[in-house]
C-alpha cells in the first residue's frame, strides 16, 4: 500500500477525542508523516498539530488528507463531503476507513477524476478469504483483547511488538483496523469482512510462520460488547493466540455506544480463555494493559499495582510506563532470550 | 421478493446430500413451486423430483433455475457456469445464494442481458443496517441453535413456527439464510452481512413487536464451530431470544468441514445461555430438536427419549415426529393459550 505523504488530518466535527482515534493513532506512531490538522465548526477533538486551511496545507507540501475520525457504523456524514471535494480540488489524495467506498459518492468520484487524485479506502481489500479452518499453525501469536471497544488494544499491540523487537525477538504487528493499516501500511480491516469469512481472514492475517516468530495481532471490539462481540470472536478463533493481553480503561461506566455495563477484567480473562481454547487449548493471559490517560501519575501507578496483584499478572500502561513487565513475563513463560 | 415459479432445481455435482440443502429445503417446504431437478455428472445428491433437461424443463413451464447447492464459502465452480448460461439461453431466470453476485461473472451477465432474464442473488440485500444496540425489544423471540452447522436449525424453526401458528399463536418465521429466504420470500442472509453489522442485522430481522407475538428465528452456524461461531454469536446477541431450541445430529464425529469435535448438547445449552444473557438475561432452553434422518424409527425414538430425560427438556425430531412436545413446553413456560 502506498499513500503519498505527508498527511493533513481531517477531524470533522466529532463529539469526542475517541472518535478521532485514527488521527491520534497515525500521529502518535508516525508523527513524521503528519503535517497539520483540519476541523469543522463544533469539533471536540484536536491533535497537537496546527490547524491548517487546505490552501496552507497544500502550500506546505501535504499530499493526502486522511479522514482521521470515524463514528460507529463508519458512515460519512453529508456535511463532510464538501471539505473532501474541496481537498481534492486543492490537489490532495484522500484516505478513509469508512464502510462505504469514497468513490461511491458521486461528488467525490467526480472531483477525484477531474483532479486525477487517488481515493484510498482502507476498510476495503482486494483479497478474498476462505472460511476459517481452525487448524493449529506454526509460530507464536499474541492478541490484544479489551473490556470494551476503544480502550487501547491497537496501542498496546504496537507497543508490545516494539517491546519484543527491542529484545531482538522476531515479531510483526498485524493490523486489523483502518488506523492500524495506516500505521503498518498493510493489514485487513476485520470488521469490514463478510461475516462468513471473519475467522478465515484472521487466519490469513497471521499465517503459519517460524516457531520462534511472534505475530502481535491488534484486537477489535470486545467479547462482552453487544454490537461487536461477533467480530471479536471471529478474530479470536482465527488468531488462535498463544498469549493475550487484556486492555482496560478504568474510567468508563458503560460500554461504548450502548447501555451494557463494562465487564470485569477477570470476566474478560475467563471468557477469552474459555472461547479461545477452541482453536488453541494452550491460550493464556500474559498481562494487563491499563489505559491511564485520564488519571494522575500517582493514581495510575497505584491502580496498576492493585490490578496486577489482584490478577497475579504483570500490569502496566504500555504507552505511559512501557511494556517491560509484560515482555519480561512473556520471555519467562515462553522461555525466550 | 418475487421469483417466477415453478422452479428447476440445479444440484451441480456436489459430493453429499447436505451440500444440496437449498434444493431439499425448497422442495420440502414449498413442493408446489418445484418442477424437476438437473444434475451434472458425478452428482451425489438427488431429490425426489424427476431429472429434466433444460429443454424438458422449459417445455414443462419452468420459469427459474434455482442453484440448489452450495459449498463452504459460497463460491461458484467454473464448470457450473456453462449450465447456468445454457439455462438463461433457454429463457429461465436464475436464483442463487452465492457469496458472489451472478452478474459479476461476465458470461452469466451477458447471457442474462441477451435473453432479458433476471438474476436473483439471495445472499445480497439492498438494506443497510446500523450497528447492534443490544437494548431489549418488545415481543417474544425463539432462536434455533446447533451443535454443528447443517443439523436442522432451519427445518426446526419452520416446524416450530408452524406449530405455534397451528395453536393460533401469532408468529413469524424469520429467515437468515438463502434457503430460508427462498422459502419465506423475505429475510436477510446473515452470513453475508459485513461483520460490524451482524448483530444490527439480527435486530432488524426480528424488530420490536406486540408482546404476544413470537418471531421464530432461523439459526446459523454453531457457537462451537471454528469457522462460523462469530456469525452465530452476532445472531444470538441481535436476536436476544427469550427461548432457544438446540438442534443436534447424532451421527457426526467432527464438525462440518473442520477437524474440531462436536460439542455436547449440554455444552451448547450452557454456552448459549452464558453468552445470550448479554442481551436477554431471561434466555432459556425450551427443547431439543434431534435430527434422526440417519436412524431407524426405533433407534430414533429411544435416542430422543434418552436425550430428553438426560437434559430434563422436551425432545423430538420436529420433521419426523412433530413439534408438540416443545410447543407444549413453550406454552407452559410462557403461559400461552
XYZ file of C-alpha atoms in Angstrom:
674
model
C 0.000 0.000 0.000
C 1.420 3.334 -0.973
C -0.208 6.543 0.250
C 1.509 9.821 -0.605
C 2.896 11.700 2.409
C 2.814 13.987 4.344
C -0.756 13.883 5.618
C -3.299 16.527 6.576
C -5.500 15.007 9.306
C -9.232 15.723 8.980
C -11.136 15.617 12.299
C -14.601 16.690 11.084
C -16.883 17.822 13.896
C -16.737 14.701 16.043
C -18.079 14.868 19.563
C -15.153 13.411 21.492
C -11.470 12.580 21.302
C -12.097 8.840 20.921
C -13.978 9.444 17.678
C -10.738 10.884 16.272
C -8.664 7.846 17.160
C -7.430 7.350 13.611
C -5.856 10.820 13.594
C -4.352 10.276 17.040
C -3.094 6.825 16.099
C -1.300 7.945 12.979
C 0.158 10.998 14.707
C 1.330 9.069 17.780
C 3.004 6.259 15.841
C 4.002 8.014 12.597
C 4.478 11.701 13.562
C 6.974 12.181 10.728
C 4.135 11.619 8.226
C 1.760 14.240 9.668
C 1.784 17.932 8.776
C -1.346 19.520 10.243
C -4.998 19.108 11.154
C -8.232 20.482 9.724
C -11.514 20.613 11.669
C -15.108 21.686 11.111
C -17.000 24.073 13.438
C -18.028 22.346 16.674
C -15.238 19.753 16.587
C -14.478 18.470 20.090
C -11.288 16.613 19.116
C -7.871 18.098 18.468
C -4.337 16.914 17.935
C -1.075 18.639 18.833
C -0.691 19.732 15.203
C -1.520 23.212 13.900
C -4.905 23.832 12.322
C -4.368 24.445 8.600
C -6.592 25.539 5.762
C -6.486 23.433 2.611
C -4.514 26.179 0.897
C -1.969 26.376 3.762
C -1.648 22.588 3.819
C -1.025 22.175 0.119
C 1.427 25.069 0.104
C 3.254 23.352 2.978
C 3.502 20.191 0.873
C 0.595 17.976 2.109
C -0.159 15.186 -0.333
C -3.070 13.288 1.268
C -5.960 14.253 3.528
C -6.595 11.394 5.948
C -10.129 11.153 7.339
C -8.915 10.769 10.910
C -12.259 10.287 12.596
C -14.953 7.669 12.421
C -18.331 7.090 14.012
C -19.969 3.747 14.920
C -21.032 2.177 11.670
C -18.389 4.024 9.669
C -20.787 6.256 7.755
C -19.791 9.530 6.102
C -21.866 12.499 7.292
C -23.183 14.511 4.347
C -21.728 17.758 5.657
C -18.165 16.336 5.454
C -18.416 15.809 1.696
C -17.843 19.465 0.809
C -14.457 19.546 2.569
C -13.413 16.279 0.928
C -14.339 17.602 -2.514
C -12.527 20.832 -1.695
C -9.404 18.882 -0.692
C -9.464 17.000 -3.997
C -9.812 20.337 -5.820
C -6.732 21.515 -3.901
C -4.808 18.562 -5.340
C -4.855 16.239 -2.284
C -5.482 12.497 -2.358
C -7.958 11.164 0.251
C -7.554 8.177 2.589
C -10.509 6.958 4.651
C -11.595 3.959 6.664
C -15.329 4.201 6.087
C -17.743 1.337 5.456
C -18.651 2.906 2.110
C -16.170 3.474 -0.680
C -15.309 7.125 -1.203
C -15.819 6.667 -4.938
C -19.434 5.584 -4.390
C -20.278 9.189 -3.511
C -20.790 10.926 -6.884
C -19.440 14.344 -5.854
C -16.248 12.742 -4.514
C -15.827 10.427 -7.508
C -16.223 13.369 -9.905
C -13.764 15.582 -8.052
C -11.204 12.764 -7.859
C -11.490 12.089 -11.597
C -11.380 15.775 -12.534
C -8.231 16.348 -10.463
C -6.673 12.946 -11.191
C -6.417 12.209 -7.457
C -6.353 8.869 -5.621
C -9.046 7.652 -3.194
C -7.712 5.139 -0.619
C -10.431 3.066 1.054
C -8.617 1.392 3.953
C -11.529 -0.772 5.014
C -11.786 -2.421 1.595
C -9.415 -5.109 0.476
C -8.827 -6.776 -2.876
C -8.171 -10.051 -1.067
C -10.700 -12.850 -0.805
C -10.588 -15.296 2.108
C -11.591 -18.912 2.602
C -13.704 -19.817 5.625
C -11.601 -20.448 8.745
C -10.231 -23.926 9.330
C -9.257 -23.749 12.992
C -6.194 -25.992 12.481
C -3.153 -25.155 14.615
C -0.481 -23.185 12.756
C 3.247 -22.930 13.494
C 4.681 -19.791 15.105
C 3.506 -17.804 18.132
C 0.685 -15.290 18.343
C -0.288 -12.599 20.802
C -3.701 -10.902 20.610
C -4.821 -7.816 22.498
C -8.394 -8.026 23.797
C -10.475 -5.440 25.631
C -13.023 -4.872 28.363
C -14.610 -2.514 25.804
C -14.080 -1.035 22.351
C -11.584 1.840 22.061
C -9.612 1.068 25.205
C -6.098 0.791 23.773
C -5.867 -2.577 22.002
C -4.069 -1.128 18.982
C -1.618 0.966 21.015
C -0.892 -1.976 23.284
C -0.235 -4.257 20.308
C 2.057 -1.694 18.702
C 3.918 -1.133 21.969
C 4.230 -4.857 22.709
C 5.565 -5.582 19.235
C 8.121 -2.809 19.695
C 8.992 -4.277 23.101
C 9.640 -7.702 21.550
C 11.651 -6.202 18.699
C 13.762 -4.226 21.190
C 14.836 -7.570 22.658
C 15.613 -8.983 19.214
C 12.613 -11.316 19.259
C 11.349 -11.815 15.715
C 7.893 -10.205 15.542
C 5.368 -8.392 13.384
C 2.479 -6.068 14.154
C -0.654 -7.370 12.396
C -3.144 -4.585 11.687
C -6.863 -5.431 11.799
C -8.402 -1.946 11.572
C -8.130 1.126 9.408
C -5.806 3.050 11.728
C -3.505 0.083 12.199
C -3.410 -0.332 8.427
C -2.437 3.338 8.019
C 0.375 2.848 10.540
C 1.642 -0.515 9.254
C 0.797 0.166 5.607
C -0.672 -3.353 5.386
C -3.363 -5.433 7.063
C -7.073 -6.224 6.802
C -9.942 -4.306 8.431
C -11.573 -7.317 10.074
C -14.856 -5.547 10.851
C -15.395 -4.996 7.123
C -15.053 -8.651 6.151
C -18.265 -10.510 5.249
C -19.172 -12.396 8.402
C -18.800 -15.904 6.913
C -15.084 -15.160 6.496
C -14.049 -13.379 9.731
C -12.053 -16.254 11.175
C -10.665 -17.094 7.719
C -9.455 -13.514 7.325
C -7.894 -13.650 10.803
C -6.069 -16.845 9.786
C -4.804 -15.011 6.697
C -3.597 -12.039 8.765
C -1.385 -14.237 10.970
C -0.311 -17.166 8.782
C 1.872 -20.130 9.710
C 5.372 -18.856 10.450
C 8.687 -19.822 12.071
C 8.377 -21.400 15.513
C 10.205 -18.534 17.219
C 8.366 -15.720 15.436
C 5.627 -13.706 17.193
C 2.739 -12.110 15.376
C 1.257 -9.398 17.600
C -2.333 -9.010 16.458
C -4.352 -5.844 17.024
C -7.636 -6.739 18.729
C -11.055 -5.465 17.654
C -14.274 -4.876 19.579
C -14.865 -6.730 22.841
C -16.347 -10.154 23.615
C -18.833 -8.528 26.010
C -19.966 -5.764 23.631
C -23.461 -6.409 22.199
C -22.621 -4.666 18.922
C -19.236 -6.137 18.138
C -18.674 -9.368 20.094
C -19.007 -11.391 16.910
C -16.087 -9.540 15.302
C -14.002 -10.158 18.431
C -14.881 -13.873 18.499
C -14.029 -14.464 14.831
C -10.716 -12.675 15.337
C -10.002 -14.728 18.483
C -10.778 -18.047 16.776
C -8.803 -17.181 13.633
C -5.833 -15.711 15.529
C -5.626 -18.778 17.800
C -3.433 -16.773 20.187
C -0.899 -18.464 22.459
C -0.986 -15.359 24.612
C -3.321 -12.433 25.118
C -3.186 -9.133 26.964
C -6.357 -7.586 28.410
C -6.680 -3.863 27.714
C -8.794 -1.808 30.110
C -9.825 1.785 30.533
C -10.803 2.235 34.202
C -13.000 5.350 33.965
C -15.855 4.026 31.784
C -19.277 3.301 33.255
C -20.984 1.654 30.245
C -19.623 0.091 27.088
C -19.020 2.500 24.230
C -22.202 3.444 22.348
C -24.550 1.117 24.241
C -26.086 0.789 27.709
C -24.364 -2.526 28.582
C -22.110 -2.406 31.676
C -18.325 -2.841 31.447
C -17.303 -6.423 32.324
C -14.626 -7.014 34.914
C -11.065 -7.789 33.817
C -11.499 -11.273 35.287
C -14.663 -11.811 33.212
C -12.705 -10.953 30.073
C -9.787 -13.228 31.013
C -12.142 -16.116 31.741
C -14.281 -15.738 28.619
C -11.278 -15.245 26.328
C -9.672 -18.439 27.643
C -12.955 -20.353 27.502
C -13.733 -19.393 23.897
C -10.132 -19.200 22.661
C -9.462 -22.811 23.689
C -11.491 -23.933 20.674
C -8.543 -23.185 18.384
C -5.675 -23.018 20.905
C -6.051 -25.133 24.058
C -2.878 -23.529 25.489
C -4.139 -19.930 25.340
C -3.130 -17.900 28.389
C -3.325 -14.332 29.642
C 0.130 -12.727 29.919
C -0.671 -9.283 31.197
C -2.913 -6.287 31.706
C -2.612 -3.071 29.717
C -4.306 -0.314 31.698
C -5.121 2.850 29.785
C -4.496 5.519 32.454
C -4.717 8.558 30.191
C -7.484 10.058 32.344
C -5.642 9.542 35.674
C -2.871 11.369 37.525
C 0.523 9.631 37.574
C 0.169 8.612 41.213
C -3.353 7.351 40.765
C -2.285 5.466 37.642
C 0.657 3.751 39.381
C -1.449 2.730 42.364
C -4.225 1.347 40.196
C -1.799 -0.634 38.024
C -0.157 -2.157 41.094
C -3.525 -3.031 42.593
C -4.879 -4.643 39.412
C -1.659 -6.564 38.811
C -1.720 -8.015 42.324
C -5.428 -8.803 42.171
C -4.977 -10.818 38.974
C -1.453 -12.106 39.684
C -0.356 -10.779 36.282
C 2.108 -8.136 35.112
C 0.257 -4.860 34.618
C 1.335 -1.591 33.056
C 0.175 1.283 30.917
C 2.160 0.393 27.784
C 2.101 3.954 26.452
C 2.855 5.783 29.708
C 5.124 3.348 31.538
C 6.397 0.975 28.847
C 5.855 -2.736 28.244
C 8.775 -4.237 30.215
C 6.689 -6.008 32.896
C 4.630 -7.833 30.259
C 7.574 -8.582 27.958
C 9.578 -9.950 30.926
C 6.663 -12.234 31.757
C 6.268 -13.428 28.138
C 10.009 -14.198 27.979
C 9.768 -16.226 31.188
C 6.541 -18.038 30.264
C 7.704 -18.981 26.763
C 11.425 -19.332 27.632
C 12.569 -16.589 25.229
C 16.055 -14.980 25.240
C -39.184 -10.558 -3.352
C -40.761 -12.015 -6.435
C -39.161 -15.016 -8.149
C -41.031 -16.561 -11.083
C -42.269 -20.100 -10.452
C -42.158 -23.050 -10.937
C -38.516 -23.848 -10.249
C -35.994 -26.231 -11.804
C -33.567 -27.234 -9.014
C -29.884 -27.370 -10.035
C -27.781 -29.757 -7.916
C -24.443 -29.440 -9.731
C -22.024 -32.244 -8.916
C -21.924 -31.829 -5.131
C -20.369 -34.577 -3.054
C -23.117 -35.167 -0.499
C -26.766 -34.565 0.230
C -26.061 -31.821 2.779
C -24.416 -29.713 0.078
C -27.775 -29.678 -1.709
C -29.681 -28.439 1.312
C -31.135 -25.453 -0.533
C -32.814 -27.754 -3.084
C -34.071 -30.041 -0.327
C -35.283 -27.126 1.751
C -37.316 -25.531 -1.007
C -38.754 -28.871 -2.111
C -39.672 -29.969 1.428
C -41.383 -26.715 2.395
C -42.633 -25.426 -0.974
C -43.162 -28.581 -3.092
C -45.828 -26.826 -5.153
C -43.155 -24.481 -6.515
C -40.766 -27.226 -7.720
C -40.976 -28.954 -11.099
C -37.799 -31.013 -11.558
C -34.091 -31.337 -10.882
C -30.994 -31.061 -13.069
C -27.602 -32.534 -12.110
C -24.089 -32.700 -13.536
C -22.133 -35.976 -13.954
C -20.838 -37.241 -10.608
C -23.546 -35.584 -8.517
C -24.051 -37.423 -5.209
C -27.220 -35.561 -4.233
C -30.703 -36.149 -5.567
C -34.235 -35.064 -4.779
C -37.496 -36.965 -5.289
C -38.148 -34.938 -8.453
C -37.519 -36.189 -11.996
C -34.253 -35.321 -13.697
C -35.043 -32.915 -16.545
C -33.036 -31.404 -19.361
C -33.278 -27.647 -19.806
C -35.459 -28.221 -22.879
C -37.803 -30.564 -21.000
C -37.998 -28.160 -18.072
C -38.851 -25.090 -20.123
C -41.393 -27.058 -22.170
C -42.988 -28.142 -18.870
C -43.249 -24.488 -17.821
C -40.221 -23.925 -15.547
C -39.519 -20.212 -15.070
C -36.455 -20.092 -12.773
C -33.461 -22.369 -12.247
C -32.578 -22.299 -8.530
C -28.957 -23.108 -7.684
C -29.935 -25.589 -5.001
C -26.477 -26.470 -3.753
C -23.722 -24.534 -2.069
C -20.249 -25.261 -0.747
C -18.456 -23.704 2.240
C -17.537 -20.202 1.231
C -20.357 -19.984 -1.305
C -18.149 -19.944 -4.402
C -19.359 -20.846 -7.886
C -17.301 -23.635 -9.519
C -16.232 -22.682 -13.053
C -17.724 -25.824 -14.532
C -21.235 -24.848 -13.361
C -21.217 -21.641 -15.421
C -21.951 -23.378 -18.733
C -25.217 -24.857 -17.437
C -26.264 -21.513 -15.947
C -25.601 -19.745 -19.254
C -27.461 -22.525 -21.052
C -30.444 -22.097 -18.715
C -30.530 -18.365 -19.444
C -30.415 -19.148 -23.167
C -33.394 -21.457 -22.628
C -35.311 -18.493 -21.180
C -35.008 -19.294 -17.454
C -34.252 -16.767 -14.701
C -31.579 -17.807 -12.154
C -31.739 -17.641 -8.341
C -28.628 -18.339 -6.284
C -27.332 -17.859 -2.748
C -23.639 -17.479 -3.561
C -21.185 -15.058 -1.957
C -20.540 -13.533 -5.387
C -23.207 -11.871 -7.459
C -24.213 -13.873 -10.517
C -23.926 -10.731 -12.632
C -20.264 -10.341 -11.700
C -19.473 -13.336 -13.907
C -19.236 -11.902 -17.441
C -20.633 -14.947 -19.291
C -23.665 -15.013 -16.990
C -24.212 -11.247 -17.163
C -24.046 -11.338 -20.966
C -26.467 -14.261 -21.283
C -28.913 -12.633 -18.861
C -28.840 -9.362 -20.779
C -29.139 -11.056 -24.176
C -32.163 -13.085 -23.065
C -33.661 -10.353 -20.886
C -33.628 -12.708 -17.858
C -33.478 -11.911 -14.122
C -30.603 -12.874 -11.806
C -31.695 -13.228 -8.153
C -28.809 -13.073 -5.668
C -30.386 -14.219 -2.415
C -27.343 -13.532 -0.248
C -27.264 -9.855 -1.253
C -29.605 -7.308 0.217
C -30.334 -3.702 -0.659
C -30.774 -2.969 3.036
C -28.158 -1.275 5.179
C -28.027 -1.870 8.912
C -26.901 0.148 11.924
C -24.587 -1.499 14.450
C -26.447 -3.516 17.098
C -27.692 -1.714 20.178
C -28.449 -4.614 22.499
C -31.459 -2.855 24.052
C -34.392 -5.089 24.987
C -37.238 -5.047 22.447
C -40.914 -5.867 22.960
C -42.313 -9.190 21.734
C -41.012 -12.737 22.122
C -38.258 -14.466 20.179
C -37.217 -18.065 19.683
C -33.872 -18.920 18.068
C -32.727 -22.347 16.878
C -29.072 -23.095 17.655
C -26.955 -26.115 16.755
C -24.261 -28.469 17.945
C -22.904 -28.028 14.391
C -23.705 -26.391 11.058
C -26.299 -28.118 8.853
C -28.034 -30.048 11.628
C -31.637 -28.887 11.110
C -31.861 -25.356 12.528
C -33.878 -24.067 9.581
C -36.279 -27.050 9.468
C -36.773 -26.858 13.212
C -37.539 -23.140 13.054
C -40.001 -23.647 10.201
C -41.678 -26.555 12.015
C -41.825 -24.678 15.334
C -43.343 -21.604 13.712
C -45.962 -23.851 12.069
C -46.573 -25.491 15.451
C -47.194 -22.100 17.069
C -49.442 -20.979 14.202
C -51.458 -24.225 14.460
C -52.333 -23.160 18.013
C -53.269 -19.652 16.872
C -50.203 -18.103 18.494
C -49.148 -15.037 16.500
C -45.768 -15.881 14.956
C -43.430 -15.348 12.020
C -40.569 -17.376 10.590
C -37.523 -15.096 10.243
C -35.163 -16.307 7.505
C -31.427 -15.743 7.984
C -30.014 -17.811 5.105
C -30.518 -18.178 1.386
C -32.739 -21.262 1.578
C -34.916 -19.761 4.276
C -35.229 -16.623 2.154
C -36.348 -18.734 -0.836
C -38.973 -20.405 1.370
C -40.206 -17.259 3.136
C -39.614 -14.920 0.187
C -38.066 -12.421 2.617
C -35.211 -12.258 5.119
C -31.503 -11.434 5.318
C -28.602 -13.832 4.749
C -26.790 -13.080 7.993
C -23.508 -14.730 6.949
C -23.225 -12.247 4.083
C -23.513 -9.148 6.240
C -20.319 -7.156 6.877
C -19.161 -8.298 10.299
C -19.527 -4.887 12.008
C -23.288 -5.145 11.405
C -24.161 -8.788 12.227
C -25.984 -8.065 15.461
C -27.558 -4.939 13.938
C -28.891 -7.014 11.041
C -30.230 -9.590 13.508
C -32.009 -6.790 15.369
C -33.516 -5.681 12.052
C -34.687 -9.226 11.225
C -36.698 -9.514 14.457
C -37.822 -5.979 15.322
C -39.848 -4.802 18.306
C -43.337 -6.285 18.034
C -46.502 -6.967 20.032
C -45.933 -8.535 23.435
C -47.738 -11.753 22.487
C -46.086 -12.197 19.080
C -43.322 -14.766 18.534
C -40.572 -14.358 15.969
C -39.050 -17.765 15.264
C -35.548 -17.061 14.013
C -33.590 -19.491 11.851
C -30.182 -20.124 13.438
C -26.878 -20.034 11.557
C -23.567 -21.778 12.160
C -22.722 -23.022 15.646
C -21.096 -21.324 18.649
C -18.511 -24.139 18.818
C -17.616 -24.102 15.106
C -14.191 -22.503 14.456
C -15.289 -21.181 11.052
C -18.678 -19.728 11.868
C -19.017 -19.119 15.627
C -18.811 -15.384 15.066
C -21.876 -15.456 12.801
C -23.756 -17.475 15.447
C -22.765 -15.085 18.240
C -23.820 -11.947 16.354
C -27.150 -13.586 15.537
C -27.605 -14.643 19.183
C -26.845 -11.162 20.538
C -29.038 -9.412 17.954
C -31.925 -11.889 18.272
C -31.915 -11.595 22.089
C -34.002 -14.784 22.256
C -36.342 -15.466 25.158
C -36.217 -19.129 24.207
C -33.931 -21.348 22.170
C -34.040 -24.905 20.879
C -30.837 -26.926 20.457
C -30.655 -28.814 17.160
C -28.447 -31.900 17.036
C -27.490 -34.549 14.502
C -26.307 -37.588 16.487
C -24.215 -39.375 13.843
C -21.484 -36.781 13.248
C -17.950 -37.304 14.546
C -16.395 -33.924 13.741
C -17.906 -30.546 12.931
C -18.747 -29.971 9.297
C -15.717 -29.078 7.159
C -13.184 -28.933 10.007
C -11.434 -31.297 12.419
C -12.997 -29.845 15.604
C -15.056 -32.318 17.662
C -18.834 -31.957 18.089
C -19.693 -30.331 21.429
C -22.200 -31.991 23.733
C -25.789 -30.748 23.824
C -25.168 -29.581 27.401
C -22.125 -27.580 26.247
C -24.305 -25.820 23.692
C -27.095 -25.122 26.204
C -24.616 -23.716 28.724
C -22.677 -21.544 26.265
C -25.834 -20.211 24.596
C -27.268 -19.180 27.967
C -23.936 -17.733 29.123
C -23.412 -15.604 26.004
C -27.093 -14.899 25.276
C -27.579 -13.338 28.718
C -25.710 -10.263 27.490
C -28.822 -9.092 25.616
C -31.545 -11.191 27.312
C -30.909 -12.175 30.945
C -34.037 -14.411 30.850
C -32.871 -16.610 27.948
C -33.753 -20.271 28.458
C -33.592 -23.543 26.550
C -37.078 -24.883 25.729
C -36.285 -28.094 23.904
C -34.095 -30.371 21.828
C -34.611 -30.971 18.103
C -32.868 -34.219 17.207
C -32.280 -34.814 13.507
C -32.791 -38.596 13.271
C -32.792 -38.852 9.486
C -29.945 -41.387 9.583
C -31.569 -43.622 12.242
C -34.279 -46.312 12.246
C -37.597 -45.284 13.802
C -36.996 -47.365 16.917
C -33.469 -46.125 17.366
C -34.687 -42.560 16.814
C -37.448 -42.819 19.443
C -35.130 -44.356 22.015
C -32.463 -41.731 21.483
C -34.959 -38.871 21.714
C -36.363 -40.248 24.982
C -32.893 -40.729 26.398
C -31.701 -37.214 25.478
C -34.905 -35.617 26.745
C -34.572 -37.326 30.119
C -30.866 -36.581 30.387
C -31.448 -32.862 29.857
C -34.887 -32.641 31.508
C -36.237 -30.973 28.367
C -38.836 -31.882 25.748
C -37.114 -33.603 22.844
C -38.380 -34.569 19.395
C -37.429 -34.807 15.759
C -39.593 -31.900 14.533
C -39.718 -33.221 10.978
C -40.324 -36.895 11.760
C -42.389 -36.751 14.940
C -43.770 -33.201 15.047
C -43.160 -30.317 17.435
C -45.901 -30.902 20.033
C -43.623 -31.712 22.988
C -41.661 -28.474 22.525
C -44.728 -26.313 21.777
C -46.497 -27.731 24.872
C -43.477 -26.787 26.955
C -43.269 -23.260 25.484
C -46.988 -22.730 26.186
C -46.483 -23.830 29.793
C -43.281 -21.861 30.379
C -44.625 -18.636 28.881
C -48.277 -19.157 29.924
C -49.653 -19.145 26.357
C -53.160 -20.278 25.308
